Amino acid sequence: MKFSVLKEQVKVKSRSVADLARFIKTRTDSNSNYTLLLGAGCSVTSGIRSANSLCNEWRDQIYKNLSADLSGTTTVDEQRNWLKTEHSQWYDPIKEYSCLFERKYDLQRQRRMFVETEVGGKIPSIGYAYLTALVDDGDFNTLFTTNFDDLINEAFYLYSRQRPIVCAHDSSINSVTVTSKRPKIIKLHGDYLFDDIKATTRETESLEQNMKDKFIEFSKDFGLVVVGYAGGDRS
């Protein structure tokens, strides 16, 4: 469902940024009311290309290669329709990022190396500086992210005295507790420094069991603010 359609259907539920700020600030103790889920859109201002930007590049390259059409006059919709018709065994426009990524880079190690070239050496934008200030003030304490980059952790080292717990592996997530006072960064799809990142359609079908259980545990006690995440994977 498109956001515009959903917004029209539940117009009465719409709230302003001021409302959200009030909800976040209204609490009875030092514990936060909300966790954050950050997606790829949060890293664009730090110089990392968005999923949509990468999709446009990959789709164009793959279409030209498979169709032998080098005219450069096709539209995005024409490319999608052709790929869906001629290569439906692997192409799905609804899961475009993951299926194009896997088509471009067959092996997980190749995908990890590509991600490293995209995110390595990037500096956190001012938005991440503000984020660490919100954590320092107690407005947030747990940050879930689907991003492979290290911008959140880097921002803490640049702008905050707090040192967060960073968890990017299913096997280590059990050690993270809801009540821990240290900020927590939980990387749902892994970290670019390791080969086991989740990027393809198959890999993003579901979260690892321990990661899923921990996400559910936090969701029972906190509201969830979603920023820069399109929800393009089944997990």
Coordinates of C-alpha atoms in Angstrom, one line a residue:
M1 CA 0.0 0.0 0.0
K2 CA 1.3 3.5 -0.9
F3 CA 1.8 5.9 1.9
S4 CA -0.5 8.5 0.2
V5 CA -3.4 5.9 0.2
L6 CA -2.7 4.9 3.9
K7 CA -2.5 8.5 4.9
E8 CA -5.9 9.3 3.4
Q9 CA -7.6 6.2 5.0
V10 CA -6.4 6.9 8.5
K11 CA -6.3 10.7 8.3
V12 CA -7.6 11.0 11.9
K13 CA -4.5 9.2 13.1
S14 CA -2.1 11.8 11.6
R15 CA 0.1 13.7 14.1
S16 CA 2.6 16.5 13.8
V17 CA 6.3 16.5 14.6
A18 CA 5.4 18.6 17.6
D19 CA 3.1 15.9 18.8
L20 CA 5.8 13.3 18.4
A21 CA 8.3 15.4 20.3
R22 CA 5.8 15.8 23.1
F23 CA 5.1 12.0 23.2
I24 CA 8.9 11.3 23.4
K25 CA 9.5 13.9 26.2
T26 CA 6.6 12.8 28.3
R27 CA 7.9 10.2 30.7
T28 CA 7.8 9.5 34.4
D29 CA 11.5 8.6 34.9
S30 CA 14.8 8.5 33.1
N31 CA 13.8 5.6 30.9
S32 CA 12.9 6.3 27.3
N33 CA 9.4 5.5 25.9
Y34 CA 10.5 4.8 22.3
T35 CA 13.1 2.8 20.3
L36 CA 14.3 3.9 16.9
L37 CA 14.4 1.9 13.7
L38 CA 16.7 3.6 11.2
G39 CA 16.8 2.7 7.5
A40 CA 19.0 3.7 4.5
G41 CA 17.4 7.1 4.1
C42 CA 19.1 8.3 7.3
S43 CA 22.6 7.9 5.7
V44 CA 22.0 9.8 2.5
T45 CA 23.2 13.1 3.9
S46 CA 26.4 11.4 5.0
G47 CA 27.2 10.6 1.4
I48 CA 25.9 7.1 1.1
R49 CA 23.7 6.4 -1.9
S50 CA 20.1 5.5 -1.2
A51 CA 18.7 2.1 -2.2
N52 CA 16.6 3.8 -4.8
S53 CA 19.6 5.4 -6.4
L54 CA 21.4 2.1 -6.5
C55 CA 18.4 0.4 -7.9
N56 CA 18.2 2.9 -10.8
E57 CA 21.8 2.3 -11.6
W58 CA 21.7 -1.5 -11.4
R59 CA 18.4 -1.8 -13.2
D60 CA 19.6 0.3 -16.1
Q61 CA 22.8 -1.7 -16.4
I62 CA 21.1 -5.1 -16.2
Y63 CA 18.4 -4.1 -18.6
K64 CA 20.8 -2.9 -21.2
N65 CA 23.0 -6.0 -20.8
L66 CA 20.1 -8.5 -21.0
S67 CA 18.0 -6.8 -23.7
A68 CA 20.9 -5.5 -25.8
D69 CA 19.1 -2.2 -25.9
L70 CA 21.8 0.5 -25.7
S71 CA 19.6 3.4 -26.9
G72 CA 19.2 4.9 -23.5
T73 CA 15.6 6.0 -24.2
T74 CA 13.7 3.5 -22.0
T75 CA 11.9 4.7 -19.0
V76 CA 12.0 3.1 -15.5
D77 CA 8.6 1.6 -15.9
E78 CA 9.5 0.2 -19.3
Q79 CA 12.6 -1.4 -17.9
R80 CA 10.7 -2.9 -14.9
N81 CA 7.9 -4.3 -17.2
W82 CA 10.4 -5.9 -19.5
L83 CA 12.4 -7.5 -16.7
K84 CA 9.2 -8.7 -15.0
T85 CA 8.0 -10.2 -18.3
E86 CA 11.3 -11.7 -19.5
H87 CA 13.1 -12.5 -16.2
S88 CA 10.3 -13.2 -13.7
Q89 CA 12.3 -16.1 -12.3
W90 CA 14.5 -13.8 -10.4
Y91 CA 13.2 -10.2 -10.8
D92 CA 10.5 -8.8 -8.6
P93 CA 9.8 -5.0 -8.8
I94 CA 8.4 -5.1 -5.2
K95 CA 11.7 -6.5 -3.9
E96 CA 13.8 -4.7 -6.5
Y97 CA 16.8 -3.7 -4.3
S98 CA 17.5 -7.2 -3.0
C99 CA 16.9 -9.1 -6.3
L100 CA 19.0 -6.6 -8.4
F101 CA 21.8 -6.7 -5.7
E102 CA 22.0 -10.4 -6.0
R103 CA 22.0 -10.3 -9.8
K104 CA 24.9 -7.8 -9.8
Y105 CA 26.9 -9.6 -7.1
D106 CA 26.3 -13.4 -6.9
L107 CA 28.4 -14.1 -3.8
Q108 CA 27.8 -12.8 -0.3
R109 CA 31.5 -11.8 -0.1
Q110 CA 31.1 -9.8 -3.3
R111 CA 28.1 -8.0 -1.9
R112 CA 30.0 -7.3 1.4
M113 CA 32.9 -5.8 -0.5
F114 CA 30.7 -3.6 -2.6
V115 CA 29.0 -2.3 0.6
E116 CA 32.4 -1.6 2.1
T117 CA 33.4 0.6 -0.8
E118 CA 30.1 2.5 -0.5
V119 CA 30.1 3.1 3.3
G120 CA 33.8 3.1 4.2
G121 CA 35.3 6.4 5.4
K122 CA 32.0 8.3 5.5
I123 CA 31.5 10.9 8.2
P124 CA 28.2 11.1 10.1
S125 CA 26.1 14.0 9.1
I126 CA 24.7 16.6 11.6
G127 CA 21.6 14.5 11.9
Y128 CA 23.6 11.8 13.6
A129 CA 25.1 14.4 15.9
Y130 CA 21.6 15.4 17.0
L131 CA 20.7 11.8 17.5
T132 CA 23.5 11.2 20.0
A133 CA 22.3 14.4 21.8
L134 CA 18.8 12.9 22.1
V135 CA 20.3 9.7 23.5
D136 CA 22.4 11.6 25.9
D137 CA 19.2 13.4 27.1
G138 CA 17.5 10.0 27.6
D139 CA 14.9 10.4 24.9
F140 CA 16.2 7.2 23.2
N141 CA 18.3 4.3 24.4
T142 CA 18.0 1.6 21.8
L143 CA 18.6 2.1 18.1
F144 CA 17.7 -0.7 15.6
T145 CA 19.0 -0.3 12.1
T146 CA 18.9 -2.2 8.8
N147 CA 22.0 -0.3 7.6
F148 CA 25.4 -1.9 7.1
D149 CA 27.3 1.3 7.8
D150 CA 28.9 2.3 11.1
L151 CA 27.7 5.9 11.1
I152 CA 25.7 5.6 14.4
N153 CA 28.6 4.2 16.4
E154 CA 31.0 6.7 14.8
A155 CA 28.7 9.5 15.8
F156 CA 28.9 8.5 19.4
Y157 CA 32.7 8.5 19.3
L158 CA 32.7 12.0 17.6
Y159 CA 29.8 13.7 19.5
S160 CA 29.1 11.9 22.8
R161 CA 30.9 10.6 25.8
Q162 CA 28.8 7.5 25.9
R163 CA 30.0 4.3 24.3
P164 CA 27.2 2.2 23.0
I165 CA 26.8 -1.6 22.9
V166 CA 26.9 -2.6 19.2
C167 CA 25.4 -5.9 18.2
A168 CA 25.5 -7.1 14.6
H169 CA 25.3 -10.9 15.2
D170 CA 22.4 -13.2 16.1
S171 CA 24.6 -15.2 18.4
S172 CA 25.5 -12.2 20.6
I173 CA 22.1 -10.5 20.8
N174 CA 21.0 -12.5 23.8
S175 CA 23.5 -10.5 26.0
V176 CA 21.6 -7.3 25.2
T177 CA 19.0 -6.5 27.9
V178 CA 16.1 -4.1 27.9
T179 CA 17.1 -2.6 31.2
S180 CA 20.7 -1.9 30.3
K181 CA 21.5 1.8 30.7
R182 CA 24.2 2.0 28.0
P183 CA 22.9 3.0 24.5
K184 CA 22.4 0.0 22.3
I185 CA 22.8 -0.2 18.5
I186 CA 21.3 -3.4 17.1
K187 CA 22.1 -4.0 13.4
L188 CA 19.3 -6.2 12.1
H189 CA 20.9 -7.0 8.7
G190 CA 24.5 -7.2 9.9
D191 CA 27.7 -5.0 9.5
Y192 CA 29.7 -4.3 6.4
L193 CA 32.9 -5.5 8.2
F194 CA 31.5 -9.1 8.1
D195 CA 30.5 -11.4 5.3
D196 CA 27.1 -12.4 6.8
I197 CA 25.2 -9.3 5.8
K198 CA 21.6 -9.7 4.8
A199 CA 20.9 -8.1 1.4
T200 CA 19.2 -10.6 -1.0
T201 CA 15.6 -11.5 -1.1
R202 CA 16.3 -14.9 0.5
E203 CA 18.5 -13.4 3.2
T204 CA 15.9 -10.8 4.2
E205 CA 12.9 -13.2 4.2
S206 CA 13.2 -13.3 8.0
L207 CA 15.4 -12.2 10.9
E208 CA 17.5 -14.7 12.7
Q209 CA 15.6 -16.2 15.6
N210 CA 17.5 -14.5 18.4
M211 CA 17.4 -11.2 16.7
K212 CA 13.6 -11.6 16.1
D213 CA 13.0 -12.5 19.7
K214 CA 14.9 -9.5 21.0
F215 CA 13.1 -7.2 18.6
I216 CA 9.8 -8.5 19.9
E217 CA 10.9 -8.1 23.5
F218 CA 11.8 -4.5 23.0
S219 CA 8.5 -3.9 21.1
K220 CA 6.5 -5.0 24.1
D221 CA 8.0 -2.3 26.3
F222 CA 8.6 0.6 23.9
G223 CA 7.0 2.5 21.1
L224 CA 8.8 2.4 17.7
V225 CA 9.8 5.5 15.7
V226 CA 10.7 4.5 12.1
V227 CA 12.9 6.8 10.1
G228 CA 14.3 6.4 6.6
Y229 CA 13.1 2.9 6.2
A230 CA 10.8 1.9 3.3
G231 CA 9.9 -1.6 4.6
G232 CA 11.0 -3.3 1.4
D233 CA 11.9 -6.7 2.9
R234 CA 9.6 -9.3 4.4
S235 CA 11.4 -9.5 7.7

